[in-house]
Every structure is written in C-alpha cells, then in structure tokens.
CSV table of C-alpha atoms in Angstrom, one decimal:
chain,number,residue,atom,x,y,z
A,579,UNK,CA,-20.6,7.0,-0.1
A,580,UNK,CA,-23.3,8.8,1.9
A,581,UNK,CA,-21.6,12.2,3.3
A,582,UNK,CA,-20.8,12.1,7.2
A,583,UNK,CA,-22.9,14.0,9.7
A,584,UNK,CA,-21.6,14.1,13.1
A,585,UNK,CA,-23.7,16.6,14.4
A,586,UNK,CA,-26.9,13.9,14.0
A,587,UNK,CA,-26.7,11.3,16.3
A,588,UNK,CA,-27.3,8.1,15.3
A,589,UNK,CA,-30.7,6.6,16.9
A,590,UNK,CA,-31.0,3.2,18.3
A,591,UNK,CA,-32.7,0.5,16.5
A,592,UNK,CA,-36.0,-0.7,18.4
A,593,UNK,CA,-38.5,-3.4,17.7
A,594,UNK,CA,-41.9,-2.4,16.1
A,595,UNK,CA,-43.8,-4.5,18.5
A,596,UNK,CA,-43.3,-4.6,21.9
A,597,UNK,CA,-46.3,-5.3,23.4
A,598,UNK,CA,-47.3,-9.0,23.2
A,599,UNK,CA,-49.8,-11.0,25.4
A,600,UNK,CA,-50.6,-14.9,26.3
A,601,UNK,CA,-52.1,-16.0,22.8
A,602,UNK,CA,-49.2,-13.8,20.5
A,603,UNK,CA,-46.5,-15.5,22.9
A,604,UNK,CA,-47.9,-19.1,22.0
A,605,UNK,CA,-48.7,-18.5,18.3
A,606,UNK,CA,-45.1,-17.1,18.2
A,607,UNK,CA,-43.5,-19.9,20.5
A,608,UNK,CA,-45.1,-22.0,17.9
A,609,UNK,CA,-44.1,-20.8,15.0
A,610,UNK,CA,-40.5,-20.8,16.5
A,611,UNK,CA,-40.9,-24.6,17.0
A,612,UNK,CA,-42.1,-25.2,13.3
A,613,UNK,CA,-39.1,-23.4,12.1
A,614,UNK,CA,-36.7,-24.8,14.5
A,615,UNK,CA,-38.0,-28.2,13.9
A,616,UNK,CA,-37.2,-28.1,10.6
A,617,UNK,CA,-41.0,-27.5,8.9
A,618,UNK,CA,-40.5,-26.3,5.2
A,619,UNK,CA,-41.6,-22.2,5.9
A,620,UNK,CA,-44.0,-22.9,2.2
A,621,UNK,CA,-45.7,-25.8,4.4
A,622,UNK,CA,-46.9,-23.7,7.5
A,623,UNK,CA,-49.9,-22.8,7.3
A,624,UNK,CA,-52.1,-20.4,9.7
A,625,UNK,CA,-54.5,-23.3,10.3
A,626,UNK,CA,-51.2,-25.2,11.4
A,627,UNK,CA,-50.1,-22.9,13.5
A,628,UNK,CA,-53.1,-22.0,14.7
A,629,UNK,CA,-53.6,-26.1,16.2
A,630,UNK,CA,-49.7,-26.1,17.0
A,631,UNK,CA,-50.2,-22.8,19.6
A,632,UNK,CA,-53.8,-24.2,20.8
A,633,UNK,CA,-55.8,-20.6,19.6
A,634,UNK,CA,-58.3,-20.6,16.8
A,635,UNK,CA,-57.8,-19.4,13.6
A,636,UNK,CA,-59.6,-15.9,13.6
A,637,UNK,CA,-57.7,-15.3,16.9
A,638,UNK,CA,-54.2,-15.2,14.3
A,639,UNK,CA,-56.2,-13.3,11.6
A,640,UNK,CA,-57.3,-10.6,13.8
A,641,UNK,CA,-53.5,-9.9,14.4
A,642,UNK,CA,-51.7,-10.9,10.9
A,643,UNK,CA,-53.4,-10.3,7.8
A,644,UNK,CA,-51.5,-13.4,6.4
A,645,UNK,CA,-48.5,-15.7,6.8
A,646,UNK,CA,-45.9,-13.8,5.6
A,647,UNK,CA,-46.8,-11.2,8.1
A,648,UNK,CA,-46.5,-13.2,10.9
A,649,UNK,CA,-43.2,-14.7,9.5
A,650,UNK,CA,-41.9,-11.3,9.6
A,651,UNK,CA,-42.8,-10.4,13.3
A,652,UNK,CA,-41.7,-14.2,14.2
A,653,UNK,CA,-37.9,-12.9,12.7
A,654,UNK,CA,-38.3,-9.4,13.6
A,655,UNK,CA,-39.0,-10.6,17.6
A,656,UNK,CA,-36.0,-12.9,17.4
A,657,UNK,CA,-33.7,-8.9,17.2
A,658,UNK,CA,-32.8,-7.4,20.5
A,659,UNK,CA,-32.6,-3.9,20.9
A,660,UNK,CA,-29.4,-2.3,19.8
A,661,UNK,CA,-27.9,-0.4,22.5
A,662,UNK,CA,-28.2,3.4,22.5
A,663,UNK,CA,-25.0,5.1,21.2
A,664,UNK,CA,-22.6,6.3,23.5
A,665,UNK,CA,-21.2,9.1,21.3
A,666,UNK,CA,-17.8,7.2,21.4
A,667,UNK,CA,-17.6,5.8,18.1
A,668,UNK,CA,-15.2,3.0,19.1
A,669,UNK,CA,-17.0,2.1,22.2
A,670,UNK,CA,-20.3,1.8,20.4
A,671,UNK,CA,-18.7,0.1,17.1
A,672,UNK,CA,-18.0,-2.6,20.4
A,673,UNK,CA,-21.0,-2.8,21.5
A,674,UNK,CA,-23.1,-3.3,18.2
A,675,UNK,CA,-20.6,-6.3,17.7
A,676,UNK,CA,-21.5,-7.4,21.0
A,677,UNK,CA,-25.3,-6.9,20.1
A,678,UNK,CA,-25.1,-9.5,17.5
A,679,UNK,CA,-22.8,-12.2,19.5
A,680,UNK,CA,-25.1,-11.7,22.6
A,681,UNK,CA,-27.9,-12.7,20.1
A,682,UNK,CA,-26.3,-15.4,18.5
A,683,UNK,CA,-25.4,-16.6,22.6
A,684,UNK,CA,-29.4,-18.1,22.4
A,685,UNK,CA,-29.3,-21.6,20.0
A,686,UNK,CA,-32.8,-21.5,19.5
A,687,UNK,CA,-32.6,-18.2,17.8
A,688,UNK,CA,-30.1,-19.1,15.7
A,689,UNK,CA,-31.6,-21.8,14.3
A,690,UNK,CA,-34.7,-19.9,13.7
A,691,UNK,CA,-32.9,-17.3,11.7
A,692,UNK,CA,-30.7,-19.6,9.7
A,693,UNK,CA,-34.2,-21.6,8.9
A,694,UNK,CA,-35.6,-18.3,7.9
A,695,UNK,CA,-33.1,-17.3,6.1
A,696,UNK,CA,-32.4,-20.8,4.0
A,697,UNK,CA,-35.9,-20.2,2.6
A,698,UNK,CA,-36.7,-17.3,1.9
A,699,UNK,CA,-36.3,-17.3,-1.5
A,700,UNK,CA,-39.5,-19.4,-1.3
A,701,UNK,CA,-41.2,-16.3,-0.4
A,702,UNK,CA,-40.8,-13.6,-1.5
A,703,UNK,CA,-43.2,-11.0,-0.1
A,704,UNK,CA,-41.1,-12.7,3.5
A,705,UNK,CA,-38.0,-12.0,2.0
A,706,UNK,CA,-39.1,-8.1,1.2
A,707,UNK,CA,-40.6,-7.2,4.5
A,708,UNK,CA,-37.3,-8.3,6.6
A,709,UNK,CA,-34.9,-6.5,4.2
A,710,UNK,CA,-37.1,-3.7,4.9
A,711,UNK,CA,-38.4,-3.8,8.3
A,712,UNK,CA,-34.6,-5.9,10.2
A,713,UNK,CA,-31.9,-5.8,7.7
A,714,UNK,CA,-32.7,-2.5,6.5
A,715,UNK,CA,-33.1,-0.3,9.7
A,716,UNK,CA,-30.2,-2.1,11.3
A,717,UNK,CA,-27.6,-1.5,8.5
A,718,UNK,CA,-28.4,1.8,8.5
A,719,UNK,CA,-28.1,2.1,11.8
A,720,UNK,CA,-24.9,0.4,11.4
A,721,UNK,CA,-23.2,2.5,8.7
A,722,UNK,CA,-24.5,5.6,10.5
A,723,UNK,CA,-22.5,4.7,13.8
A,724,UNK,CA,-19.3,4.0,10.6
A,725,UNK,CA,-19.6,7.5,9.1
A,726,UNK,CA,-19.7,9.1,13.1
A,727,UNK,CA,-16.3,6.8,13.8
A,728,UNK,CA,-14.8,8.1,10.3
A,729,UNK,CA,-16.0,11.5,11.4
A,730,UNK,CA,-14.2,11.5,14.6
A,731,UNK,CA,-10.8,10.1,12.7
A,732,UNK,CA,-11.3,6.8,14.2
A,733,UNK,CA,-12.0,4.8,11.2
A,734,UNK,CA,-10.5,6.2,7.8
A,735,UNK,CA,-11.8,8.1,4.9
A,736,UNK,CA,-10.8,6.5,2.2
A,737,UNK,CA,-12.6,2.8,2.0
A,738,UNK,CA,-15.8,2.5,1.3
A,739,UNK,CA,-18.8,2.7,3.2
A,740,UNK,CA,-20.3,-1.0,2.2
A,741,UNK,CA,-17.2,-2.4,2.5
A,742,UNK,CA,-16.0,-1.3,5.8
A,743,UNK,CA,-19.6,-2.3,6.8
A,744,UNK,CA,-18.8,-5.7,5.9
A,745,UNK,CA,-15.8,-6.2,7.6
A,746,UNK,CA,-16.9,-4.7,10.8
A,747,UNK,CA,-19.8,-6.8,11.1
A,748,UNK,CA,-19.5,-9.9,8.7
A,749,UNK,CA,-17.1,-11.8,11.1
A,750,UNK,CA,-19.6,-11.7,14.0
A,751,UNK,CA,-22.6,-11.9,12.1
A,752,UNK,CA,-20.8,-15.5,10.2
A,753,UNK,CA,-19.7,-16.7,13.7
A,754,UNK,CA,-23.2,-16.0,15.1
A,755,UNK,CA,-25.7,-17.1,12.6
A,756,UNK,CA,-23.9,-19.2,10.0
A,757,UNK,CA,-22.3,-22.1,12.3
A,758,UNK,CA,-23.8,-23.7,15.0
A,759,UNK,CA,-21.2,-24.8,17.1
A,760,UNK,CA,-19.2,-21.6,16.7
A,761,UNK,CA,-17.7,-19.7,20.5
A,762,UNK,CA,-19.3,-16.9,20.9
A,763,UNK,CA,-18.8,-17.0,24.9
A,764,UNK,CA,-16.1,-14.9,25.0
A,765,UNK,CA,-17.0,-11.7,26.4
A,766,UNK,CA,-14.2,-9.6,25.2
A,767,UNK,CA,-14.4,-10.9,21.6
A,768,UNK,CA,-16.2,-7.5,20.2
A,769,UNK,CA,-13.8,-5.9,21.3
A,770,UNK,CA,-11.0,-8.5,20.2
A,771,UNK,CA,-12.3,-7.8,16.5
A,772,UNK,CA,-12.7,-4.1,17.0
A,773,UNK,CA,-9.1,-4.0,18.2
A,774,UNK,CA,-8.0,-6.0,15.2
A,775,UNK,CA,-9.7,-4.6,12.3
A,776,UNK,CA,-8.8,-1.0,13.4
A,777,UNK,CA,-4.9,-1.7,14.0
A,778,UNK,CA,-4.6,-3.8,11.1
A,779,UNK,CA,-3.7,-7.6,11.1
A,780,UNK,CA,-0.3,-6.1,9.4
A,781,UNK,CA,2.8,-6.5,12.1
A,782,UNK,CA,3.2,-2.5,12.9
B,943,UNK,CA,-2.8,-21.7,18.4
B,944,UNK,CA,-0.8,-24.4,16.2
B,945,UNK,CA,2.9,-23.8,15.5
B,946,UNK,CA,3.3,-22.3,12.3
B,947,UNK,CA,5.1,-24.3,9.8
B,948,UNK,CA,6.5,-22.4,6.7
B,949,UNK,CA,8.7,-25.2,5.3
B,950,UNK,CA,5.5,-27.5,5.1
B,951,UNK,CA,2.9,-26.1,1.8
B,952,UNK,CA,-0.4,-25.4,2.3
B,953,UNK,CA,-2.4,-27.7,0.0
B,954,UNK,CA,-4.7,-26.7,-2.3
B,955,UNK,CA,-8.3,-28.6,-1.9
B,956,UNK,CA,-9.9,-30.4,-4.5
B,957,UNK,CA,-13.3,-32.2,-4.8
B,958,UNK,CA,-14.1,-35.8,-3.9
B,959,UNK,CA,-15.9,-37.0,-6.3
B,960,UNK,CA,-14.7,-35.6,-9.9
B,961,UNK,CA,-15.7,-38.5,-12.0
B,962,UNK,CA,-19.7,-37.8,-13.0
B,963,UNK,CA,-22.3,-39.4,-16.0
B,964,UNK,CA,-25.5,-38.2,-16.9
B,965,UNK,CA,-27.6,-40.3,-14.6
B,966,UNK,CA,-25.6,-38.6,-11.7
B,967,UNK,CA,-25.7,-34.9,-13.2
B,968,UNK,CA,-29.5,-35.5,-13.7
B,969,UNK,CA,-30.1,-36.8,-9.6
B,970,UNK,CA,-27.7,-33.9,-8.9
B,971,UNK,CA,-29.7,-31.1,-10.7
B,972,UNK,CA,-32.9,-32.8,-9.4
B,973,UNK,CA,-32.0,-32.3,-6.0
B,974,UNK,CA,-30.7,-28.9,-6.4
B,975,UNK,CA,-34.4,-28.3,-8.1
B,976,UNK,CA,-36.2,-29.1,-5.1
B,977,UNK,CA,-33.8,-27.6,-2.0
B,978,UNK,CA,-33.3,-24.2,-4.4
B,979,UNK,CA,-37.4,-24.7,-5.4
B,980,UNK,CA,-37.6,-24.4,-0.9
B,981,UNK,CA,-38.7,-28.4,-0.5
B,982,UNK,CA,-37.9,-29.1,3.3
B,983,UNK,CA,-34.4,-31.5,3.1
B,984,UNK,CA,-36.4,-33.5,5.7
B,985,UNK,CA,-39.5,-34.0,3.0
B,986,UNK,CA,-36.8,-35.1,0.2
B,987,UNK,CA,-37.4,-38.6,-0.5
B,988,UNK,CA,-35.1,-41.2,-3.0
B,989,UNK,CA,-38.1,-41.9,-4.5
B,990,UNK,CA,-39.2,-38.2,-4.9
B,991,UNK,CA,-35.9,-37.5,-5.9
B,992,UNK,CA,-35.3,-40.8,-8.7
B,993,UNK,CA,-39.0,-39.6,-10.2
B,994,UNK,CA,-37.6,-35.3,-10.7
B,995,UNK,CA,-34.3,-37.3,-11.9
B,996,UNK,CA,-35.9,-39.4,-14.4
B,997,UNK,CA,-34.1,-42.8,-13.0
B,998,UNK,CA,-34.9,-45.3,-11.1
B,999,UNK,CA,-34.5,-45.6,-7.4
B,1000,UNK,CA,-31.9,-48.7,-8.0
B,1001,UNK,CA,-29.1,-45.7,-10.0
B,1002,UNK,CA,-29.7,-44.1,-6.8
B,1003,UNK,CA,-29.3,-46.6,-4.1
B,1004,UNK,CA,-26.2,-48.0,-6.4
B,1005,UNK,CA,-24.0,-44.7,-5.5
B,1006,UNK,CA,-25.0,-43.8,-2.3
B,1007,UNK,CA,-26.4,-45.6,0.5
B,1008,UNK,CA,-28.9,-43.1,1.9
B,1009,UNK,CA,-30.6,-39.7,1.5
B,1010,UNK,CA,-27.8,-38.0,3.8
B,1011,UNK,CA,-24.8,-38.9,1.6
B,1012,UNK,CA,-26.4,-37.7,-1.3
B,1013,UNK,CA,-27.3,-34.8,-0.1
B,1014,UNK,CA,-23.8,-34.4,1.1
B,1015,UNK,CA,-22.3,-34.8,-2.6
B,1016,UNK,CA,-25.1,-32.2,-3.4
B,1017,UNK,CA,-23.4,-29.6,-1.3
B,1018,UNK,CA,-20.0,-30.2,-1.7
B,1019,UNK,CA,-19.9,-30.6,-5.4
B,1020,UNK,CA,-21.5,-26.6,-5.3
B,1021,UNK,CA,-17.7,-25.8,-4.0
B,1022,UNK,CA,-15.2,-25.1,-6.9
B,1023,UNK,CA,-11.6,-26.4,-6.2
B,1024,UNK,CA,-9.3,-24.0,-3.9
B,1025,UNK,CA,-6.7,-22.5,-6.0
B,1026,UNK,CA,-3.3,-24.1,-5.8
B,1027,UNK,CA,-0.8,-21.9,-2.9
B,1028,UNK,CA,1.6,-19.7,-4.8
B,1029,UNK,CA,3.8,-19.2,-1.5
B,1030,UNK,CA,3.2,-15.7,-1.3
B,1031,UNK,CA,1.1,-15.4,1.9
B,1032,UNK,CA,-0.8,-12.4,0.8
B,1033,UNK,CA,-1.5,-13.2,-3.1
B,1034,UNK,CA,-3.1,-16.8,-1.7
B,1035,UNK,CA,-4.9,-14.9,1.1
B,1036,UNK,CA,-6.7,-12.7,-1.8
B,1037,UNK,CA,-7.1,-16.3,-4.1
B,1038,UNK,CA,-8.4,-17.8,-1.6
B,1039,UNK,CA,-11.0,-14.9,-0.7
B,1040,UNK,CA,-11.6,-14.5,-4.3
B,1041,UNK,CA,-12.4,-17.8,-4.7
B,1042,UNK,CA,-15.4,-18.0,-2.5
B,1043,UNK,CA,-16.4,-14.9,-4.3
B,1044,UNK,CA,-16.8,-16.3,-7.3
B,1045,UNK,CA,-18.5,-19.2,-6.4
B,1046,UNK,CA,-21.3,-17.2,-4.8
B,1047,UNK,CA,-21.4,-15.4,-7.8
B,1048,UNK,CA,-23.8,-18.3,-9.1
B,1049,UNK,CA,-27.4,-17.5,-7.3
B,1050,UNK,CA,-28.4,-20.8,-7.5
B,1051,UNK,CA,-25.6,-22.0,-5.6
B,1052,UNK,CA,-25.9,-19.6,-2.9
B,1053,UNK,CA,-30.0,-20.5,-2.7
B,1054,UNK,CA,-28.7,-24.1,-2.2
B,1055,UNK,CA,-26.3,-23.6,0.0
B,1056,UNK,CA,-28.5,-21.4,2.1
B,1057,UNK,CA,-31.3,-24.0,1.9
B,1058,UNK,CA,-29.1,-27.1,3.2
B,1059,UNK,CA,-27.2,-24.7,6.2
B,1060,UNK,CA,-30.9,-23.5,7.0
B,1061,UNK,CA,-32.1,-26.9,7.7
B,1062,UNK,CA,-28.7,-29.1,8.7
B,1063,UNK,CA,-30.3,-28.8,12.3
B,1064,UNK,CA,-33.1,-31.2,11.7
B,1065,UNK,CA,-30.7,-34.0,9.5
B,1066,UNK,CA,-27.5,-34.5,12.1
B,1067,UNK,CA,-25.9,-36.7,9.8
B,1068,UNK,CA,-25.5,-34.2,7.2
B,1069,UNK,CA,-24.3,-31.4,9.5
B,1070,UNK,CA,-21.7,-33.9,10.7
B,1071,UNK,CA,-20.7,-34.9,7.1
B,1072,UNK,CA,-20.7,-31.8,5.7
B,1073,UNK,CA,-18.5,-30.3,8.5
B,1074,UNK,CA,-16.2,-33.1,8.3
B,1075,UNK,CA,-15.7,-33.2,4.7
B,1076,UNK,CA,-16.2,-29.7,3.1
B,1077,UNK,CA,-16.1,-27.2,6.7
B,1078,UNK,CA,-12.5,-29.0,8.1
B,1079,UNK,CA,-10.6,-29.3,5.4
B,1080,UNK,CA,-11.7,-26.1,4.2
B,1081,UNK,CA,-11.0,-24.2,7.2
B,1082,UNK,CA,-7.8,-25.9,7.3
B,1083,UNK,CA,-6.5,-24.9,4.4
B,1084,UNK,CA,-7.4,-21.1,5.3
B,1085,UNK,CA,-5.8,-21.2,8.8
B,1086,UNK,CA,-2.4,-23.0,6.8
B,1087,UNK,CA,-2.5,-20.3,4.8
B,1088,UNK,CA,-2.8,-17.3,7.3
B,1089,UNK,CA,0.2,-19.5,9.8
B,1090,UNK,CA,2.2,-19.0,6.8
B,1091,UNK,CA,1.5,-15.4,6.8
B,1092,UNK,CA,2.4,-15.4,10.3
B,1093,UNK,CA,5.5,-17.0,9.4
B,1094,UNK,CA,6.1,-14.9,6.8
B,1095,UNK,CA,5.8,-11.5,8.7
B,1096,UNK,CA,2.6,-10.9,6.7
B,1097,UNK,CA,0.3,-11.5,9.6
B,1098,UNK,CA,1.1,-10.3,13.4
B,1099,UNK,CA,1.5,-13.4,15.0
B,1100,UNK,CA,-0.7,-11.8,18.3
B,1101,UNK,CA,-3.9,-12.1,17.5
B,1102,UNK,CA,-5.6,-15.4,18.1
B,1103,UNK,CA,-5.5,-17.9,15.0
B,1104,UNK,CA,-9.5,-18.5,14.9
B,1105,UNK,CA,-10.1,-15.0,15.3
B,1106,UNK,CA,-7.7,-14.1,12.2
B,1107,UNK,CA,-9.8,-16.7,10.3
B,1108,UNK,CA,-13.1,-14.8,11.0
B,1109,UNK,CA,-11.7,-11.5,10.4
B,1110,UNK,CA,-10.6,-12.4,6.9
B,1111,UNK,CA,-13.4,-15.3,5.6
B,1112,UNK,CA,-16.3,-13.7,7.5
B,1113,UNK,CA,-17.0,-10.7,6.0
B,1114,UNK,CA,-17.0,-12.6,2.1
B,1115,UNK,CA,-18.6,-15.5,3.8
B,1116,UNK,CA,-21.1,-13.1,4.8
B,1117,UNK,CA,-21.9,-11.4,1.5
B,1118,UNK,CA,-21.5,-14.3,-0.4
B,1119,UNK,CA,-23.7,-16.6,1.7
B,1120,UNK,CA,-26.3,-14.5,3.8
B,1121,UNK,CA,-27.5,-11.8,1.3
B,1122,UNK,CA,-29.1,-12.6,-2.3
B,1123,UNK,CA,-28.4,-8.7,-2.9
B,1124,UNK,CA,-25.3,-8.1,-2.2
B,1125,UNK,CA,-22.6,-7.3,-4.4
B,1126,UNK,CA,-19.7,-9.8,-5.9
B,1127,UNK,CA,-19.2,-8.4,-9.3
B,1128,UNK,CA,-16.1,-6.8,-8.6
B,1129,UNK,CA,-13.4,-8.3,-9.6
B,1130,UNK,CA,-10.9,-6.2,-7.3
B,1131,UNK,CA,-13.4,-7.2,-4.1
B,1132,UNK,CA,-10.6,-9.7,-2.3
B,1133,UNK,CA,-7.7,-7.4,-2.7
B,1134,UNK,CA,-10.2,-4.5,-1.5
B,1135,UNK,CA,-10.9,-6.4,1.9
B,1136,UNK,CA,-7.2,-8.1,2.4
B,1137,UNK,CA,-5.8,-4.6,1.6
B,1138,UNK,CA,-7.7,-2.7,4.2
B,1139,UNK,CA,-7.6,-5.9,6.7
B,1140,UNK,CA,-4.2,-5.7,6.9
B,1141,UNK,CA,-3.6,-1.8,6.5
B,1142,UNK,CA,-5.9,-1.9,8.9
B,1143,UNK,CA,-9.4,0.1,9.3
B,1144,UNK,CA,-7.6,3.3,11.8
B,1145,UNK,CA,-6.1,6.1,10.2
B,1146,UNK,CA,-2.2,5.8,10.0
C-alpha cells in the first residue's frame, strides 16, 4: 500500500479538453448516437461519422489523428469534474460518491459508457488510452482522498488500499453504470453508503 | 423492506437449461465467438450464427424461436449454479460473493458478459429476459440471504435492504464485471470484503 501523505492535498480531477466549438459538439453528438444506438464501436468509421454529424472528413482529421482518439475524447467528455476536496475526508469521500451517481443521473451517458465499455476489448489501443487518460487519473485521485481519510483516523489502517477502494466506490459505480433501471435519485444516498461502509453493516 | 423470514431457506439457484448435445455447445461457442470477437448483438444473424456453428439454420430454429432467446441461453448458461445455503448467514454471504468471483475468473466470460450488458439497450427483449430470468432470481436469492442475516443478528436490520445488496454485491460485481485487469486470484477475496463490510471501514 502506497504510504499516506496528508500534508499533500489531493488535486481534483479535470477534463483534458474543455474547449469545444459547433463542429466538435456535432461530431461528438454523433458519435454518442452511434454508440447509444447500438452501432458495433469496430464498425464506425470516421467517414461514418463524419456524414452522421454533417462535417467533412478532413474537418475530424484535423482534430483526431484516428478513431480511437476520438473514441477516447467521446468517453473522456462523458466525466464531469470531480469536485475539489474539502480537506474533510468524510465529507469529500461523500461527495466523490455523489460525483459518480450525479453522472449516472443522465441515461444517455450511461448507455454510452456501458457500450464503450462492452467493447473495448475490440480495441485495444481504445481500451489503453481510457485506463490511462479516465480510469487511471480518477482512481488515483480516489485512493489519494482514501489514504487522507486513513490519515485523519477516519477510515482504518489495516485493509488494503485496492480493496477499500473497491468497496467505497464499487456499489455506486455498479448502481450507476451496470443497470439501467437502477435509483440513483436519492440525494442522500452517498452519504447513505458512506455512513454504512464506515459503521459497519455489523449491529454495534 | 420485506419481512425477514428465518424459518423459510434461502434457495440455492440453479440453471435452466442443464441438458446440452454437441449441436447446442457448438451454436453456443459460436455465439460466444462473435459477441467476445466485438460483433454488434444487433448484426448477429441465425444464419450468421448456424454458418460459425457448423449447422443448419433448421437445429437452430428447432430450440429456440428467435435470435433474443438464444442469446438469452447464451448469457445465462455463462452463470455457474449458486452454492446451496449452509444457514450460517455470514459463511453463505462469503459463498455467495465468492461465487461471482470465480466465475469472473474466466476472461471470456467476463468479455461476453460485458458485450451483451453493453448492447441490451438496442435488443429490449433481451434486457427484459435476461433481467427476469438471470437478474431477479439472482438478486433474490442475495437479498434472502442478507434478511436472514438480519434475522440472524448478523446484519443491522437499519439500513435499507437494496442498499445492503449494493454494499455487499457491488464492489465484486464491479471488479469482476467492469475491469479486464483487476484482480480475482485470491482465494481469501470474499471473506476480505464481507469481513471489513461488516467490521466496518472506521476505526473501532
């Protein structure tokens, strides 16, 4: 287990491209619809989505060097922000729970990721760039905000890191991106699991 | 939350369809081929399907009536039976995790998996048959399972029954379903998480 560090906060997670005009929004809005729709992600191709967003060709290849790229930004875009740490590692332990459910609030989004993510052992290169550019990142970003709540004797010292990791965040992320007709309305319910997985589902 | 019901035993689930010949096995592996291989579900064909089997569309149509209820059989036939309840509420709460462990210990089941939840959104019929018939009884087992812990004084019997279910399927749900990478090999994995789930993640 990496050591703690509570004198380095931990940063918030940002996207890598925030700027985006008319022709990005409609090659990615058609993209989206590809994925949503149900298009196999080894049948798109740029010519595809280049007719399906209604821009030419070289107007994509000026942006994305190839497919995959563009698959990676279509994902990437789908991630909000994570909220900035508050310092209070229980309060932000909430709200990076809340992060994911508030994502998983938008159906279209969830589709696109579970679409994504039922195919990307198809490709590859796709697969590489959003461990490395999303899942990465965020994970780290996530065990870092862990260690700072094990720090401050909120969480305890003695399971490890991955694991706790996993139980923090694998009930929201299955509720929010595995099943589509899952509740995620509940605005208390990061805070719900939070509550839980700290006290124990033990009687005390 | 439904009324616990210790005198009643949780029952074990089993497969539909046990009996299987060669004809089926080689329809079965063919269709696993081509949803693991990243063919869209909503491209598969019974014809494309009886030519990668090796059989004629006819030994298709004669066992199922339609592309969705094979591809139902498909899915379901990737899930090993559920242990049988012991009546210890925490030992069948650490089968029962461990068993969806070691199914996703098998890649290609988790690639198939992956590929048919990706893409249920664009075949309705198979969402709706695959919840009814693998999801329900599935889930229903696990919630009989945690109500007898409840009963039992295993699990605190304040905490919402769906939430509970999350907490303690989600995060090997998670790591079995979502990530290629992650890590099942440990054998001691299900006590790990019911251990600190119901110890609880705080200091004590």
């Amino acid at each position: 287990m990496p050591s703690a560090d509570p004198g380095q906060p931990c940063a918030a997670v940002r996207r890598g491209r925030p700027r985006s005009e008319a022709a990005e929004q409609a090659i990615f809005a058609a993209v989206e619809e590809l994925m949503a729709g149900g298009t196999a992600l080894s049948e798109v191709t740029i010519e595809g989505i280049a007719t399906a967003a209604g821009v030419g060709k070289a107007t994509i290849y000026r942006r994305w060097p190839n497919k995959e790229a563009l698959l990676v930004d279509v994902v990437s875009r789908l991630e909000v922000p994570m909220p900035e740490p508050s310092g209070a590692a229980r309060d932000d332990l909430i709200a990076m729970i809340d992060h994911v459910r508030r994502r998983g609030l938008a159906k279209r989004t969830r589709w696109v990721l579970k679409a994504a993510l039922g195919q990307m052992q198809t490709l590859p290169e796709l697969a590489a760039a959003y461990r490395e550019r999303v899942i990465k990142p965020r994970r780290e970003a996530g065990l870092c905000l862990i260690r700072q709540a094990v720090a401050e004797g909120v969480i305890r010292d003695d399971v490890d890191l991955d694991l706790l990791g996993d139980l923090l965040m694998g009930p929201i992320l299955y509720r929010s991106i595995l099943w589509d007709d899952s509740d995620l309305e509940d605005p208390q319910l990061a805070r719900k699991m939070v509550d839980a997985l700290l006290d124990g589902l033990a009687p005390r």
